[in-house]
Amino acid sequence: MASKKKTDIALDKEQLKASIVHHLRSTLGTCEEKASQESWWKATAAAVNEQVYERLTRTQQTHRKQDTRAIHYLSAEFLMGRLTSNNLHNLSLYKVCDEALRELGLDLADLCECEADMALGNGGLGRLAACFIDSLATLNYPAIGYGLHYEHGLFRQEIKDGRQIERPDSWREYGNPWEICRPESVQEIPLYGYVETVFSEDGSMKKVWHAGRKIKGVPWDIPVVGFGGSTVNILRLWESRASEFFDWDVFNAGGYVDSQAEKAQAETISKVLYPNDETEAGKELRLIQQYFFCACSIKDIMRRYKRAHGSDFSTFASQVAIQLNDTHPTVAIPELMRVLLDEEGLNWDQAWEICYQVFAYTNHTLLPEALEKWAVYLFERVLPRHLEIIYEINRRFLSEKVEAVWPGDDAIKAKLSIIEEGDQRKVRMGNLCVIGSNKVNGVAEVHSRLVQEDLFPEFAQIWPNKFCNVTNGVTPRRWLLACNPELASLYDEVVGKEWPLKLDLLRGVLKMADDKAFQKQFMSIKRRNKEKLVKVIKAETGIDVSAEAIFDIQIKRLHEYKRQQLNLLHIMALYRRLLADPDYDMHPRVFIFGSKAAPGYKLAKDIIYAINKVAERVNSDARIKDKLKVVFMPNYRVSLAEKLIPAADVSEQISTAGYEASGTGNMKLALNGALTIGTLDGANIEIAEEAGEEHCAIFGLTVDEVKAMKARGYNPYDFYYGNSEIKAVLDWFDTDYFTPGRPGELSSIKRALLEGGDTYLALADFDSYSEAHKKLDAWYRDPELWAKKAIINSATMGKFNSDRSIQDYVDQIWSLKSCKVD
Ligand code: F55
């Protein structure tokens, strides 16, 4: 605002009020009398943006002046959620803004509800990227996130007659105040075409890629405000457009006919996020999406490097670090090679040395169906030059590295090759990542061990120091400070206000874990959070639940390995016990689910249907006297998680051991005082270590026991015939008890667990899961015991601050220097 001194960017309430009204009138073109909530929200965002932009400029000036090494975080997904409350908190403006708006007759929390979630991700992987860029800015590291500017994020889920329906998500239909288009940084991206080998008179040889088409990449910048507000980094998301520099000759030579369709195809690239979380899609468009955002990002990185260093690439690897968030951005490796070789004229060894130093790769899954492989023919058609480069990377790797360790061993060469031979030859992106990166990390201790021992054992033998662990974390700013304000201020009182930066300080709360008065305060905050959620549940589903009950929450993507079906089996068993004995001794429980299924994942959708059908029957059965309720919350997303997590008593983390790489919801729930019922899988192991296993309900087979049981030949019928409760519950699926008049509608779940072989050992873990639930029930009925455990869980989650994860990346992989912005 004009009235403010240029150097002073702090803001008081009156200035903020004036600024909001100013923007309401001159940016939104309306006035106080007739403005909608939506306009007030946008005016507020515009006022906040004055602060954001000033700090963004200062950050960029500082980074440019200091010319320090920066991390470039490449990810096909950034699951940002909403930004308003987050930005206000990180700028320390939340309270002031709340008061300013109240004086204007408005409610900040209501205005925040106007914002659509930025759902540009599927789940954990995308949300991790969002937490990481928050932490990078908070710790003042020079960093930029690169991704895709999807027009439609993850589908909106509606539930119709119990079934999931996918609807398009149009998050920016009416504009988004947090993004800035940067036409000055547009890029041109080639695709298709052919490679020509050109010989010069001096005998040297050059490769020229004649692209079949060119796509324009338009960057949209989302400022990423660090906590404390001094560093504002950017998240740069690329949008595809048809290029006006279209090469009609090549186009015609390529034999294409329908130019309008081709134009539409260009704009299709960033249209929609693929909604598959743990299965690889193998579709041409997906490969193009990956190449498109990687190529745009590499060009952007090059442009910035050359602006400071010209064409001297000797310092490139000391200035640039690139992190690959799973294999989705792998094509950045051959792309950087191509640019260095074909455009900058480096020789192979120089180019490879740079690539190898620059790239690092994070693995997020061991599931075989999630490991990306691209058909060679597809690669050849879309990216002919890259395929050549990949062949050469592979040839050198096999003949130099593999041959040195296993001379003459063709079987091992076939296994480690980037190219999978067979009816359809394929490019294995995981192998390319490992070969082209100087570090490879898993996301929790046990997962990183399995990455080395089971997924890439031979690579670990070649490069033992390449593999490392960085346990995931979550930002305590969003996942405690902003989403659970009452608990946050209680912690302010006990340990001071530094905990959002130093989450380990919460251990200072441990001394209060036995204090009755503190326990009361803690549990009454939980109670109020639950009462708020009761209203949300009523509004969203029409279901009445009582805050007296235990709120038992499973929120995550739907997948067999995450075992929502195990939770459901147990709910049905409880229901049966209650029907058999209406006085069955248990504290009332509300089981709450939030989950989206990949649209093509039939069984996952059947499980959602089953949960909803069981919910209908259970919730309307007067015989069980409200002891059991089941709620499926539609359209699970970041902003809904922010309402569910502070209200949870029990956190369901029940994946088959060895399958959940880490989990991050487990961390958020425990941080907010939920007790974990969980297997010894992923980060659950580390959570139990921190909190103490006696304060969690750990159950089930361990990783080694799962392996052993599978090796022996697991037979689910042993459990079906050996356990009458399991048999009764599974047989229930075949009846019409939950789907009156339509028997068999739920049978696919039983079939998967019996005929399908129960791949994820749900039946094997059922008994132990049921016992763990009994233990939780008994604990809950001792309010002081429960309060103590809940407090201990929350107070010991300091390790799972994403700032710690980022510092681990910096120490082990990125070697960045923190760069304070004035
Ligand atoms: C998205 C697209 C594809 Cl093609 C494959 C996977 C995904 C995806 O969303 N994966 C994912 O979320 N993985 C999860 O990553 C988290 C962060 O590391 C882990 O905590 C979690 O265990 C893992 O499943």
PDB file of N, CA and C and ligand atoms in Angstrom, residues 77 122-126 128 276-280 286 328 364 372 443 472 561-562 660-664, ligand 1:
ATOM      1  N   GLU A  77       3.442 -34.379  -8.884  1.00  0.00           N
ATOM      2  CA  GLU A  77       2.317 -34.044  -8.009  1.00  0.00           C
ATOM      3  C   GLU A  77       2.751 -33.123  -6.868  1.00  0.00           C
ATOM      4  N   ASN A 122      -2.274 -37.272  -5.868  1.00  0.00           N
ATOM      5  CA  ASN A 122      -3.125 -38.411  -5.520  1.00  0.00           C
ATOM      6  C   ASN A 122      -3.212 -38.658  -4.026  1.00  0.00           C
ATOM      7  N   GLY A 123      -2.085 -38.513  -3.350  1.00  0.00           N
ATOM      8  CA  GLY A 123      -2.060 -38.906  -1.938  1.00  0.00           C
ATOM      9  C   GLY A 123      -0.734 -38.564  -1.308  1.00  0.00           C
ATOM     10  N   GLY A 124      -0.177 -39.535  -0.606  1.00  0.00           N
ATOM     11  CA  GLY A 124       1.007 -39.299   0.222  1.00  0.00           C
ATOM     12  C   GLY A 124       2.182 -38.668  -0.507  1.00  0.00           C
ATOM     13  N   LEU A 125       2.459 -39.157  -1.704  1.00  0.00           N
ATOM     14  CA  LEU A 125       3.615 -38.669  -2.448  1.00  0.00           C
ATOM     15  C   LEU A 125       3.479 -37.184  -2.788  1.00  0.00           C
ATOM     16  N   GLY A 126       2.287 -36.799  -3.214  1.00  0.00           N
ATOM     17  CA  GLY A 126       2.048 -35.401  -3.577  1.00  0.00           C
ATOM     18  C   GLY A 126       2.003 -34.502  -2.356  1.00  0.00           C
ATOM     19  N   LEU A 128       3.557 -35.089   0.438  1.00  0.00           N
ATOM     20  CA  LEU A 128       4.932 -34.999   0.939  1.00  0.00           C
ATOM     21  C   LEU A 128       5.676 -33.864   0.229  1.00  0.00           C
ATOM     22  N   ASN A 276      -4.343 -42.586 -10.702  1.00  0.00           N
ATOM     23  CA  ASN A 276      -3.859 -43.873 -10.181  1.00  0.00           C
ATOM     24  C   ASN A 276      -2.767 -43.621  -9.177  1.00  0.00           C
ATOM     25  N   ASP A 277      -2.919 -44.157  -7.997  1.00  0.00           N
ATOM     26  CA  ASP A 277      -1.850 -43.939  -7.026  1.00  0.00           C
ATOM     27  C   ASP A 277      -0.810 -45.048  -7.029  1.00  0.00           C
ATOM     28  N   GLU A 278      -1.205 -46.285  -7.078  1.00  0.00           N
ATOM     29  CA  GLU A 278      -0.151 -47.295  -7.003  1.00  0.00           C
ATOM     30  C   GLU A 278      -0.121 -48.232  -8.221  1.00  0.00           C
ATOM     31  N   THR A 279      -0.646 -47.764  -9.337  1.00  0.00           N
ATOM     32  CA  THR A 279      -0.469 -48.564 -10.553  1.00  0.00           C
ATOM     33  C   THR A 279       0.025 -47.664 -11.668  1.00  0.00           C
ATOM     34  N   GLU A 280       0.899 -48.210 -12.428  1.00  0.00           N
ATOM     35  CA  GLU A 280       1.542 -47.460 -13.486  1.00  0.00           C
ATOM     36  C   GLU A 280       0.575 -47.488 -14.673  1.00  0.00           C
ATOM     37  N   ARG A 286       0.543 -39.920 -20.584  1.00  0.00           N
ATOM     38  CA  ARG A 286       1.243 -39.831 -19.293  1.00  0.00           C
ATOM     39  C   ARG A 286       2.758 -39.659 -19.513  1.00  0.00           C
ATOM     40  N   HIS A 328       8.565 -40.779 -11.675  1.00  0.00           N
ATOM     41  CA  HIS A 328       7.781 -40.004 -12.651  1.00  0.00           C
ATOM     42  C   HIS A 328       8.592 -38.959 -13.425  1.00  0.00           C
ATOM     43  N   HIS A 364       9.228 -44.454  -3.479  1.00  0.00           N
ATOM     44  CA  HIS A 364       8.075 -44.412  -2.566  1.00  0.00           C
ATOM     45  C   HIS A 364       7.283 -45.704  -2.517  1.00  0.00           C
ATOM     46  N   GLU A 372       7.425 -48.140 -12.718  1.00  0.00           N
ATOM     47  CA  GLU A 372       7.146 -47.653 -14.069  1.00  0.00           C
ATOM     48  C   GLU A 372       8.021 -48.312 -15.138  1.00  0.00           C
ATOM     49  N   VAL A 443      11.818 -43.967   2.222  1.00  0.00           N
ATOM     50  CA  VAL A 443      11.138 -42.920   2.983  1.00  0.00           C
ATOM     51  C   VAL A 443      10.842 -43.277   4.441  1.00  0.00           C
ATOM     52  N   ASN A 472      10.216 -39.840   6.223  1.00  0.00           N
ATOM     53  CA  ASN A 472       9.276 -38.765   5.893  1.00  0.00           C
ATOM     54  C   ASN A 472       8.930 -37.918   7.113  1.00  0.00           C
ATOM     55  N   TYR A 561      -3.616 -53.235  -0.143  1.00  0.00           N
ATOM     56  CA  TYR A 561      -2.520 -53.380   0.822  1.00  0.00           C
ATOM     57  C   TYR A 561      -2.729 -52.510   2.063  1.00  0.00           C
ATOM     58  N   LYS A 562      -3.510 -51.447   1.928  1.00  0.00           N
ATOM     59  CA  LYS A 562      -3.801 -50.580   3.087  1.00  0.00           C
ATOM     60  C   LYS A 562      -4.887 -51.191   3.981  1.00  0.00           C
ATOM     61  N   GLU A 660       3.539 -50.627   3.062  1.00  0.00           N
ATOM     62  CA  GLU A 660       3.386 -49.171   3.152  1.00  0.00           C
ATOM     63  C   GLU A 660       4.775 -48.581   3.329  1.00  0.00           C
ATOM     64  N   ALA A 661       5.242 -47.864   2.307  1.00  0.00           N
ATOM     65  CA  ALA A 661       6.623 -47.376   2.362  1.00  0.00           C
ATOM     66  C   ALA A 661       6.874 -46.592   3.651  1.00  0.00           C
ATOM     67  N   SER A 662       6.009 -45.646   3.932  1.00  0.00           N
ATOM     68  CA  SER A 662       6.169 -44.878   5.165  1.00  0.00           C
ATOM     69  C   SER A 662       4.809 -44.601   5.792  1.00  0.00           C
ATOM     70  N   GLY A 663       3.959 -43.897   5.039  1.00  0.00           N
ATOM     71  CA  GLY A 663       2.758 -43.319   5.612  1.00  0.00           C
ATOM     72  C   GLY A 663       3.129 -41.962   6.165  1.00  0.00           C
ATOM     73  N   THR A 664       2.217 -41.023   6.075  1.00  0.00           N
ATOM     74  CA  THR A 664       2.429 -39.703   6.681  1.00  0.00           C
ATOM     75  C   THR A 664       1.187 -39.293   7.476  1.00  0.00           C
TER      76      THR A 664
HETATM   77  C1  F55 B   1       1.085 -41.596  -7.641  1.00  0.00           C
HETATM   78  C2  F55 B   1       1.227 -41.889  -8.975  1.00  0.00           C
HETATM   79  C3  F55 B   1       1.825 -43.084  -9.341  1.00  0.00           C
HETATM   80 CL1  F55 B   1       1.989 -43.431 -11.016  1.00  0.00          CL
HETATM   81  C4  F55 B   1       2.312 -43.950  -8.416  1.00  0.00           C
HETATM   82  C5  F55 B   1       2.184 -43.646  -7.084  1.00  0.00           C
HETATM   83  C6  F55 B   1       1.573 -42.471  -6.706  1.00  0.00           C
HETATM   84  C7  F55 B   1       1.415 -42.126  -5.272  1.00  0.00           C
HETATM   85  O1  F55 B   1       0.608 -41.269  -4.957  1.00  0.00           O
HETATM   86  N1  F55 B   1       2.187 -42.775  -4.382  1.00  0.00           N
HETATM   87  C8  F55 B   1       2.194 -42.517  -3.069  1.00  0.00           C
HETATM   88  O2  F55 B   1       1.467 -41.673  -2.569  1.00  0.00           O
HETATM   89  N2  F55 B   1       3.067 -43.205  -2.326  1.00  0.00           N
HETATM   90  C9  F55 B   1       3.173 -42.942  -0.925  1.00  0.00           C
HETATM   91  O3  F55 B   1       4.206 -42.005  -0.707  1.00  0.00           O
HETATM   92  C10 F55 B   1       4.205 -41.549   0.632  1.00  0.00           C
HETATM   93  C11 F55 B   1       5.248 -40.483   0.751  1.00  0.00           C
HETATM   94  O4  F55 B   1       6.517 -41.035   0.697  1.00  0.00           O
HETATM   95  C12 F55 B   1       4.434 -42.707   1.593  1.00  0.00           C
HETATM   96  O5  F55 B   1       4.292 -42.215   2.884  1.00  0.00           O
HETATM   97  C13 F55 B   1       3.431 -43.830   1.349  1.00  0.00           C
HETATM   98  O6  F55 B   1       3.750 -44.935   2.125  1.00  0.00           O
HETATM   99  C14 F55 B   1       3.441 -44.201  -0.123  1.00  0.00           C
HETATM  100  O7  F55 B   1       2.440 -45.151  -0.391  1.00  0.00           O
END
